[in-house]
Coordinates of C-alpha atoms in Angstrom, one line a residue:
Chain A
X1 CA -168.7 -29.4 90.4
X2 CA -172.1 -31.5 89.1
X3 CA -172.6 -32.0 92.7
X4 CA -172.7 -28.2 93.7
X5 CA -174.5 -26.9 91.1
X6 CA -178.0 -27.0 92.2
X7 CA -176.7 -26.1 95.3
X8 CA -174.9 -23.0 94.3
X9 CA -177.9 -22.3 91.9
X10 CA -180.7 -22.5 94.7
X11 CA -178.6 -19.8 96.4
X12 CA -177.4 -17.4 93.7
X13 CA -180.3 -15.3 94.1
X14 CA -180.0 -14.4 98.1
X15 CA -177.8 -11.8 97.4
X16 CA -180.0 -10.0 95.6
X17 CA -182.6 -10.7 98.0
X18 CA -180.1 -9.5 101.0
X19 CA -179.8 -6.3 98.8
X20 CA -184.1 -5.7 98.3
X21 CA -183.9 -6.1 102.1
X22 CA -181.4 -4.2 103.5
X23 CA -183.0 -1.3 101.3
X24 CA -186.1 -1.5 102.6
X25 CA -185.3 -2.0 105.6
X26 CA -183.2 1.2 106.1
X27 CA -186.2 3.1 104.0
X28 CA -188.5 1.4 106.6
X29 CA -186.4 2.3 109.5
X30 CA -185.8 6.4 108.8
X31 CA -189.8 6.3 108.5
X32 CA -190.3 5.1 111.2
X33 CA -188.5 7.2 113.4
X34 CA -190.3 10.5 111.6
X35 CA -193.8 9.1 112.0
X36 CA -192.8 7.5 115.9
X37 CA -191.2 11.0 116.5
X38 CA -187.8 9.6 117.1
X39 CA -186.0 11.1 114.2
X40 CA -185.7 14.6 117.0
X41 CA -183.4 12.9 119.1
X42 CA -180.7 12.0 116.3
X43 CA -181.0 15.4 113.8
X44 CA -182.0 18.8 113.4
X45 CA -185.6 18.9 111.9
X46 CA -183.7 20.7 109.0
X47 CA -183.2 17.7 108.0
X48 CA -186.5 16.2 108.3
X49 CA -187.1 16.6 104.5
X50 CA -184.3 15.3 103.5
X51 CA -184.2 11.9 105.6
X52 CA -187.8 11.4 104.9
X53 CA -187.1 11.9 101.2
X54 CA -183.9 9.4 100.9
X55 CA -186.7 7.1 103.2
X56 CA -188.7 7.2 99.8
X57 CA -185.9 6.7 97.6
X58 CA -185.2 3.6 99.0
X59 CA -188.2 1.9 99.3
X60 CA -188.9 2.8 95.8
X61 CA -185.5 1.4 94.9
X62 CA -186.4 -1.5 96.7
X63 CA -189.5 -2.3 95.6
X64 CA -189.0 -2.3 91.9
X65 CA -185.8 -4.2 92.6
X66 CA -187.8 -6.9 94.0
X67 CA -190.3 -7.2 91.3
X68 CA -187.5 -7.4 88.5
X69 CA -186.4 -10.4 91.1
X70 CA -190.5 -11.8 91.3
X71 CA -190.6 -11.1 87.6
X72 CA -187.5 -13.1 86.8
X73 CA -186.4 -9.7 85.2
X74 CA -182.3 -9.9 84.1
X75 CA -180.9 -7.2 82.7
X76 CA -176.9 -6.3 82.1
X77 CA -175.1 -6.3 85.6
X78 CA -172.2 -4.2 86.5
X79 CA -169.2 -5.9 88.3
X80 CA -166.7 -4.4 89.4
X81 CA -163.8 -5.0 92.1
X82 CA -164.6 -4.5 96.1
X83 CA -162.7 -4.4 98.8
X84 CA -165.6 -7.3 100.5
X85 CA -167.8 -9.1 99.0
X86 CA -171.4 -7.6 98.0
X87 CA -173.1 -9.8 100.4
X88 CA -171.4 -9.3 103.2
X89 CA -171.9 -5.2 102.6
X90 CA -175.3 -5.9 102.0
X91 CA -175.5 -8.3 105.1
X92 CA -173.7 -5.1 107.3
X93 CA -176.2 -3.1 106.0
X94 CA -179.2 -5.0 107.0
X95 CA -177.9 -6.0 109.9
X96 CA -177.4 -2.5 111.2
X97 CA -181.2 -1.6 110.0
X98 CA -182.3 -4.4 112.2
X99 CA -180.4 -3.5 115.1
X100 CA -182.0 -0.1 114.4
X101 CA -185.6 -0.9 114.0
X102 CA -185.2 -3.4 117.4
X103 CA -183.7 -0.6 119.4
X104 CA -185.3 2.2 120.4
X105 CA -183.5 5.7 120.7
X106 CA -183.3 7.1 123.8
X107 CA -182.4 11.1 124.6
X108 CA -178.8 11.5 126.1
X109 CA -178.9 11.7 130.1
X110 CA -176.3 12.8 132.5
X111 CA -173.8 10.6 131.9
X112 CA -173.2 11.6 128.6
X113 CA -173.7 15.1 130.1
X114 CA -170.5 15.0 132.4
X115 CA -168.5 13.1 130.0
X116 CA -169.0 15.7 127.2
X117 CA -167.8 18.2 129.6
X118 CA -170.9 20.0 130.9
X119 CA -168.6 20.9 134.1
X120 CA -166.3 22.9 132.4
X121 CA -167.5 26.2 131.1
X122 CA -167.7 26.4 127.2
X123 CA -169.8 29.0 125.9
X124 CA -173.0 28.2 124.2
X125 CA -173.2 28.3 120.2
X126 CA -176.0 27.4 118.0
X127 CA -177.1 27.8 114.6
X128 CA -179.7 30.2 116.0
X129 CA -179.1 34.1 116.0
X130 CA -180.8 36.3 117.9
X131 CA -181.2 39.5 116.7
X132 CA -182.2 41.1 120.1
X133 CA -182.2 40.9 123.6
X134 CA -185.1 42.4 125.2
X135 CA -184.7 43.9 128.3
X136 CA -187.6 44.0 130.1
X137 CA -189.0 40.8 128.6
X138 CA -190.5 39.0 131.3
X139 CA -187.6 36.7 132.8
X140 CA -190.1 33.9 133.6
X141 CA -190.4 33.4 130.0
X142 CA -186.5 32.6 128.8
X143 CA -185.6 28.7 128.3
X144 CA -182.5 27.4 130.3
X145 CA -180.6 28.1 127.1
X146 CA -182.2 31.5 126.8
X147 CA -180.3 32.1 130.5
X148 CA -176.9 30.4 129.6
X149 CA -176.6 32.3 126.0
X150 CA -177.5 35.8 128.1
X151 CA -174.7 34.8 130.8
X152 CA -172.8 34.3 128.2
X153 CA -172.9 37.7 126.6
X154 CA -172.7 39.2 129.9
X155 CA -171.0 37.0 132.4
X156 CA -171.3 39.2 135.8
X157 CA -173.7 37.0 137.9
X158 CA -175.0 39.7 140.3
X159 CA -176.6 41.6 137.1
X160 CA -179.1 39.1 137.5
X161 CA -179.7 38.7 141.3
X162 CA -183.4 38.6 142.0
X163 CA -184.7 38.1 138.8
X164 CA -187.9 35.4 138.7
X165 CA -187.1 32.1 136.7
X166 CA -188.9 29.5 135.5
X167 CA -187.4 27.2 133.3
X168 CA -187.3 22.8 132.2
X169 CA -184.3 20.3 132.6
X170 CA -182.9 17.3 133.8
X171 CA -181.2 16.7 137.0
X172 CA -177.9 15.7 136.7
X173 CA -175.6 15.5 140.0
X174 CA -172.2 16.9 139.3
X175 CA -169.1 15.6 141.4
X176 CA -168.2 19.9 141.6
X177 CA -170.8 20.6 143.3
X178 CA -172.1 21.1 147.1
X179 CA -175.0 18.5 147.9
X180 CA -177.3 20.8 148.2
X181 CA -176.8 21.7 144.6
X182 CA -178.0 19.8 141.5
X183 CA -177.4 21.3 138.0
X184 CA -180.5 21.2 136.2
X185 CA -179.2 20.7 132.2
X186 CA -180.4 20.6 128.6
X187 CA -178.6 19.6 125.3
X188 CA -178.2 21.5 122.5
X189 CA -178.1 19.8 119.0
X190 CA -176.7 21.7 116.1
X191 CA -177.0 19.7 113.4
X192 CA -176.6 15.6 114.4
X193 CA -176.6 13.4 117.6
X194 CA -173.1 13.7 117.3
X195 CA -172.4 17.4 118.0
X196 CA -175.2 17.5 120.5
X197 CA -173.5 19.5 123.8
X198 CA -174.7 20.3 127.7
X199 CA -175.8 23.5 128.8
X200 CA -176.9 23.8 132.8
X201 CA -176.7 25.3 135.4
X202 CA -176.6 24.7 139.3
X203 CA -179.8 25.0 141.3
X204 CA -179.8 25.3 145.2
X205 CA -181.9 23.0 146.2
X206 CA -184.0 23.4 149.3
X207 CA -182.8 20.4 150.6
X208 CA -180.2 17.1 150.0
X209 CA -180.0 16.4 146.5
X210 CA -180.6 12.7 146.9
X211 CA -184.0 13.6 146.9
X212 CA -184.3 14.5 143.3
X213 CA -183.2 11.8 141.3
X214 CA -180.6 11.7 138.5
X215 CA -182.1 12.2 134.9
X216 CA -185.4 13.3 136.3
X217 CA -186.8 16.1 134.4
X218 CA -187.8 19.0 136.6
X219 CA -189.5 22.5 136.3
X220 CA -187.6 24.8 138.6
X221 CA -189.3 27.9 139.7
X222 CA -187.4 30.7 141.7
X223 CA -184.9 33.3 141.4
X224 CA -181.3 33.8 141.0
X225 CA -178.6 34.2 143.0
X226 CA -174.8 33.9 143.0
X227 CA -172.8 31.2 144.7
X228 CA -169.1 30.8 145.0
X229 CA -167.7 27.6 144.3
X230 CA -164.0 26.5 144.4
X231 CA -163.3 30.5 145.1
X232 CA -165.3 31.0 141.9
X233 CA -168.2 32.8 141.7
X234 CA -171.2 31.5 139.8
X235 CA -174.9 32.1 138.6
X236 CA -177.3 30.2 140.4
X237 CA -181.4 29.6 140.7
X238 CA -182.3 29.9 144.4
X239 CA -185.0 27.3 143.6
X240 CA -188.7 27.7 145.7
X241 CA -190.5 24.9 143.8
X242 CA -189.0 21.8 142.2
X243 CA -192.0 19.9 140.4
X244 CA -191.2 16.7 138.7
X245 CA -192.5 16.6 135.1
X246 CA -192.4 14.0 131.9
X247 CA -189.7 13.6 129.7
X248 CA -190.7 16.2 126.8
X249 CA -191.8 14.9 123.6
X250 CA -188.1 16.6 122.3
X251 CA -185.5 16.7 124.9
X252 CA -183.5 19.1 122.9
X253 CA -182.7 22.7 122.4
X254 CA -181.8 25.0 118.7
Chain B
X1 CA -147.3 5.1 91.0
X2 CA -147.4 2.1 93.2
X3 CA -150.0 3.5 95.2
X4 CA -153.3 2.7 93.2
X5 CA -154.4 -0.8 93.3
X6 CA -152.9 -1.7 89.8
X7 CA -154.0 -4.4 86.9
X8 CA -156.2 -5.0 84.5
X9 CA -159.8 -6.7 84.9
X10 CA -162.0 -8.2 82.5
X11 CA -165.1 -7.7 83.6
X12 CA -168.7 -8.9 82.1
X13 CA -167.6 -12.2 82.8
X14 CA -169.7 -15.0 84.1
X15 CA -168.6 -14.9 88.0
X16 CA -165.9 -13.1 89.0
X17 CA -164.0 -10.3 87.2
X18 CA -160.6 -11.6 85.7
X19 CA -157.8 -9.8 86.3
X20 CA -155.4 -9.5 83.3
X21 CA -151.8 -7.8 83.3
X22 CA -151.4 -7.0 79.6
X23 CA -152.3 -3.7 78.6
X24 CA -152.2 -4.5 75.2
X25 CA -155.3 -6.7 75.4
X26 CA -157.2 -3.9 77.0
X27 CA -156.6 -1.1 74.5
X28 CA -157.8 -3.9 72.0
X29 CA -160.6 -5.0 74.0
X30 CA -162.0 -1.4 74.3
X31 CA -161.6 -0.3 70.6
X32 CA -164.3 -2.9 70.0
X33 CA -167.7 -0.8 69.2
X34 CA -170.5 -0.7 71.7
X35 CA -173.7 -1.5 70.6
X36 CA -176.2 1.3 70.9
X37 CA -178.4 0.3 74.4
X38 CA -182.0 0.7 74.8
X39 CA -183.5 3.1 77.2
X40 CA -184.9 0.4 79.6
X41 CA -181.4 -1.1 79.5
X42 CA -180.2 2.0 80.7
X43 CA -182.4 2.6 83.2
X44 CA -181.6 -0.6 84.9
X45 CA -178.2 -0.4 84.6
X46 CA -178.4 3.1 86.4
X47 CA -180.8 0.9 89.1
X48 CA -177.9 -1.6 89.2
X49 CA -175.0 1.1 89.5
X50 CA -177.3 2.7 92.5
X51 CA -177.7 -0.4 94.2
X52 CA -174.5 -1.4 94.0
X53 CA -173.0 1.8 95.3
X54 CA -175.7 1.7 98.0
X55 CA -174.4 -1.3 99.5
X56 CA -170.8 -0.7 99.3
X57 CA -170.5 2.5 100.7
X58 CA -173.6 2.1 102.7
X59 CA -172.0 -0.8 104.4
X60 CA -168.7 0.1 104.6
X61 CA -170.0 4.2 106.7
X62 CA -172.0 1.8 109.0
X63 CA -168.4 -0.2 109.9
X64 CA -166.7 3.2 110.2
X65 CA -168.9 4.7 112.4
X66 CA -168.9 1.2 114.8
X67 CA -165.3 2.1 114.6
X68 CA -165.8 6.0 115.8
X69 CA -168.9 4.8 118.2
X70 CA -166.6 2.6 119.8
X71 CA -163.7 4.9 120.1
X72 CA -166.2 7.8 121.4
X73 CA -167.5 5.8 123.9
X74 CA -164.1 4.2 124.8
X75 CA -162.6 7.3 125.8
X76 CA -163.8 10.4 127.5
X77 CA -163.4 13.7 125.8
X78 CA -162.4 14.8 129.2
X79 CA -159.3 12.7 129.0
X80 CA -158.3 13.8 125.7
X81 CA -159.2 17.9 126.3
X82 CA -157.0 17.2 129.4
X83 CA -153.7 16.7 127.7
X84 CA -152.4 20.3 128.0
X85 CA -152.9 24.1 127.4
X86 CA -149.3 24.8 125.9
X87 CA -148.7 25.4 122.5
X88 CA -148.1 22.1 121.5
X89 CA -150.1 20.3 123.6
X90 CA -153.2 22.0 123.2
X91 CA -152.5 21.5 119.5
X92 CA -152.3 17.9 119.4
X93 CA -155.6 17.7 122.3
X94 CA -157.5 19.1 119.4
X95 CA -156.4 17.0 116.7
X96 CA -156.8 14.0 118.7
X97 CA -160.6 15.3 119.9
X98 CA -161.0 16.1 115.9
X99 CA -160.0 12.8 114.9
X100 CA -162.1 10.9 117.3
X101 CA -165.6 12.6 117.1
X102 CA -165.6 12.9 113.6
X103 CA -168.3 15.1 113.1
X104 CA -168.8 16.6 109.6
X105 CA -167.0 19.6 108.2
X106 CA -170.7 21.2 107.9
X107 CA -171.1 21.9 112.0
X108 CA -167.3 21.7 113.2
X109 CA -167.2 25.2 113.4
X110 CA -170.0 25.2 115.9
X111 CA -168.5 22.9 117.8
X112 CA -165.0 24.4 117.3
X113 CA -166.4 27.7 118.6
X114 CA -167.5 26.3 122.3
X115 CA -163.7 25.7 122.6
X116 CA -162.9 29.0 121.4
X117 CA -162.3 30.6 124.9
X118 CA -160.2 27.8 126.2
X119 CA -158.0 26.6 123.8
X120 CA -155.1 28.8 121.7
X121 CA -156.3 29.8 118.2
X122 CA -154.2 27.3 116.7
X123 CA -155.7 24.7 118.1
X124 CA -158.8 25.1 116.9
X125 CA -157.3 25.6 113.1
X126 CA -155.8 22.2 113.7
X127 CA -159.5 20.6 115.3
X128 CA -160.8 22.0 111.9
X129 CA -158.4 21.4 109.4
X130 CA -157.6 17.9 110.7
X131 CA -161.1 16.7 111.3
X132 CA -163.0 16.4 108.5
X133 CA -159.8 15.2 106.7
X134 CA -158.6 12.5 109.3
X135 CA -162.4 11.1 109.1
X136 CA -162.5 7.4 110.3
X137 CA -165.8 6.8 108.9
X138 CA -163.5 7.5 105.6
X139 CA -161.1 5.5 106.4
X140 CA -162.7 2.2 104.8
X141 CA -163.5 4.1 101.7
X142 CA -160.4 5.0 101.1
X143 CA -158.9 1.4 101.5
X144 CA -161.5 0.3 98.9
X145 CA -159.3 2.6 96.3
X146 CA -156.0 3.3 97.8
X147 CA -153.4 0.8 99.1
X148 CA -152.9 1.0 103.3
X149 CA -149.4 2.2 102.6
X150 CA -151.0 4.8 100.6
X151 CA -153.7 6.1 102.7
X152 CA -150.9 5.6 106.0
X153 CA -148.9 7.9 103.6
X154 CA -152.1 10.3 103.3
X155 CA -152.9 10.2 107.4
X156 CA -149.5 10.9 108.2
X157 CA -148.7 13.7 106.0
X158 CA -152.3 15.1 106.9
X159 CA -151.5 15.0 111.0
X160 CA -147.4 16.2 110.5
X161 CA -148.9 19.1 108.0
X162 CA -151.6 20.6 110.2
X163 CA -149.2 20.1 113.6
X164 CA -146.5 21.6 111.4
X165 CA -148.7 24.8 110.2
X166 CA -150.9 25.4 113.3
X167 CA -147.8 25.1 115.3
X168 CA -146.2 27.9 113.9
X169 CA -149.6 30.2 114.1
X170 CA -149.3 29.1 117.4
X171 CA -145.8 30.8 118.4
X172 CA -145.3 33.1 115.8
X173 CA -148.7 34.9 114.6
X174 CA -151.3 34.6 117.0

């Protein structure tokens, strides 16, 4: 026992240092992905607010924590019974800030596009409402989402033949499809990264596919048509002009 | 009840928390008066409580969801929305999608609704009665509290329940 005492006494602090760092580091990390504009690709800016105030919290927490622990300051500690020990939850907590503040989020691509089903047909719901439809709006102005949520109110795909399109999204090549067909898609995030869901549809493509890459992010002007595929008849945009553009500065749709 | 994690601890000790198995000794030990606290003292014992919550539940959502991350990325929704149309199947497709994304109960309906057209009524009653409650970020919370015969008990009863229920909207009302 003599012999680990100054041992064990050099070292009873780090927990509480482990704690004062995992704090900040989280508080760190959820600012850090508002100001970098990162925080878009993981949850609905409804919830801006709140992650940037819990950011504050934190830091705040941690910060006076560590000056009790500069200033020496000891008051009456809870203990209480855990299923691990506290420094291992505070190690699992900072490790998983680290591992967040080394990698950098990155918008979901086609893969995760096919495997959350973007080639079956599931309607499109958001949080959003639209209170009306306008006719005679200008098609050229509707989103890719704007088009899927009108097909899905009314599904006949000729009632749309002709009309002029020009929307934004990300080429994904879909196993279902023809060659000369890509299926130009966009997610749609509800509330977290873990609802988020595909919306596309299939471009005809005035030549191969291979020669618009996987993941790129195209603007597709032209005008719609219908296509049958598998006996099925479908929506498409008769693309005229495929112009490869940046990634946007948020990938996502409300 | 043998379900709780039972005994007796005496805590405020130097180190560790003792455990104790007479109740008698409690009931004494907590007749004795506490002394009126300052303020500051309160404050940081608030700071401590946060802290300490912090870090347990903190750390113990972040394992959960490397359980659920794993899972989700292990096996493709497709797979599991594959496993039938029929009454029953359909049913159990959903529950098995509900328990593996684990998304909150806030936005299931959302989601729930996209499946709306292709899957029977009761399957979507079962996706959202069965997912927020089968929650594997939960899981570790629970096992803090409960014994794992307990929350096995509590998982069990939740899945046969909801298959029970939504089976019968299935062939019977809708």
């Amino acid at each position: 026992m003599t012999i680990n005492r100054p041992r064990s006494k050099r070292f009873a602090r780090l927990p509480d240092w482990i704690d004062i760092l995992a704090l900040g580091a989280w508080g760190i990390l959820f600012l850090r992905y508002w100001l970098t504009g990162k925080l878009g690709l993981l949850i609905h800016p409804n919830y801006y607010g709140l992650t940037v105030a819990a950011a504050v919290v934190l830091l705040v927490i941690a910060g006076v924590r560590g000056w009790q622990q500069v200033r020496r300051i000891r008051g009456p500690r809870l203990q209480h019974m855990t299923f691990f020990t506290p420094g291992a939850m505070s190690s699992v907590l900072l490790g998983a800030a680290i591992l967040g503040l080394v990698i950098v989020p990155r918008p979901f691509a086609s893969q995760t596009a096919i495997q959350r089903g973007l080639e079956q047909n599931i309607a499109v719901v958001t949080r959003s409402r639209p209170q009306a439809f306008r006719v005679n709006e200008s098609t050229e102005s509707r989103s890719l989402i704007d088009w899927v949520r009108a097909l899905d109110a009314y599904p006949e795909p000729d009632a749309y033949t002709g009309q002029r399109v020009n929307v934004q999204g990300f080429a994904v090549h879909s196993s279902a499809l023809p060659d000369q067909y890509l299926t130009l898609t966009r997610f749609v995030i509800t509330c977290c990264a873990a609802d988020v869901y595909p919306v596309g549809l299939p471009v005809k493509l005035p030549k191969s596919r291979r020669a618009y890459p996987v993941d790129q992010w195209f603007t597709v002007q032209g005008k719609m048509g219908t296509a049958a595929f598998k006996g099925k008849r479908q929506l498409v945009i008769e693309a005229t002009k495929l112009t490869p553009i940046p990634e946007p500065e948020n990938p996502y749709n409300y | 009840m043998d379900l709780l994690k039972s005994g007796t601890f005496l805590l405020g000790q130097p180190g560790k928390p003792i455990r104790m198995d007479a109740p008698e000794f409690q009931i004494n030990f907590m007749n004795r008066p506490q002394p009126q606290q300052s303020m500051k003292a309160r404050l940081n014992l608030l700071l401590d409580n946060t802290v300490q919550e912090l870090r347990e539940l903190g750390g113990i959502l972040v394992l959960g969801s490397f359980i659920a991350a794993v899972i989700q990325v292990a096996v493709p929704r497709e797979i599991i929305l594959n496993l039938g149309q029929g009454p029953l199947s359909s049913i159990v497709a959903m529950m098995a999608l509900g328990g593996v994304i684990s998304i909150c109960s806030t936005v299931d309906s959302f989601f729930a609704l996209s499946f709306a057209s292709t899957f029977t009524s009761g399957a979507i009653l079962a996706f959202l009665v069965f997912g927020p409650m089968f929650d594997l970020k939960g899981l570790g919370l629970l096992l803090t509290v409960f014994k794992p015969r307990a929350v096995f008990y509590m998982f069990a009863l939740i899945t046969q329940l909801t298959l029970l229920f939504t089976l019968i909207i299935n062939l019977w009302i809708s």
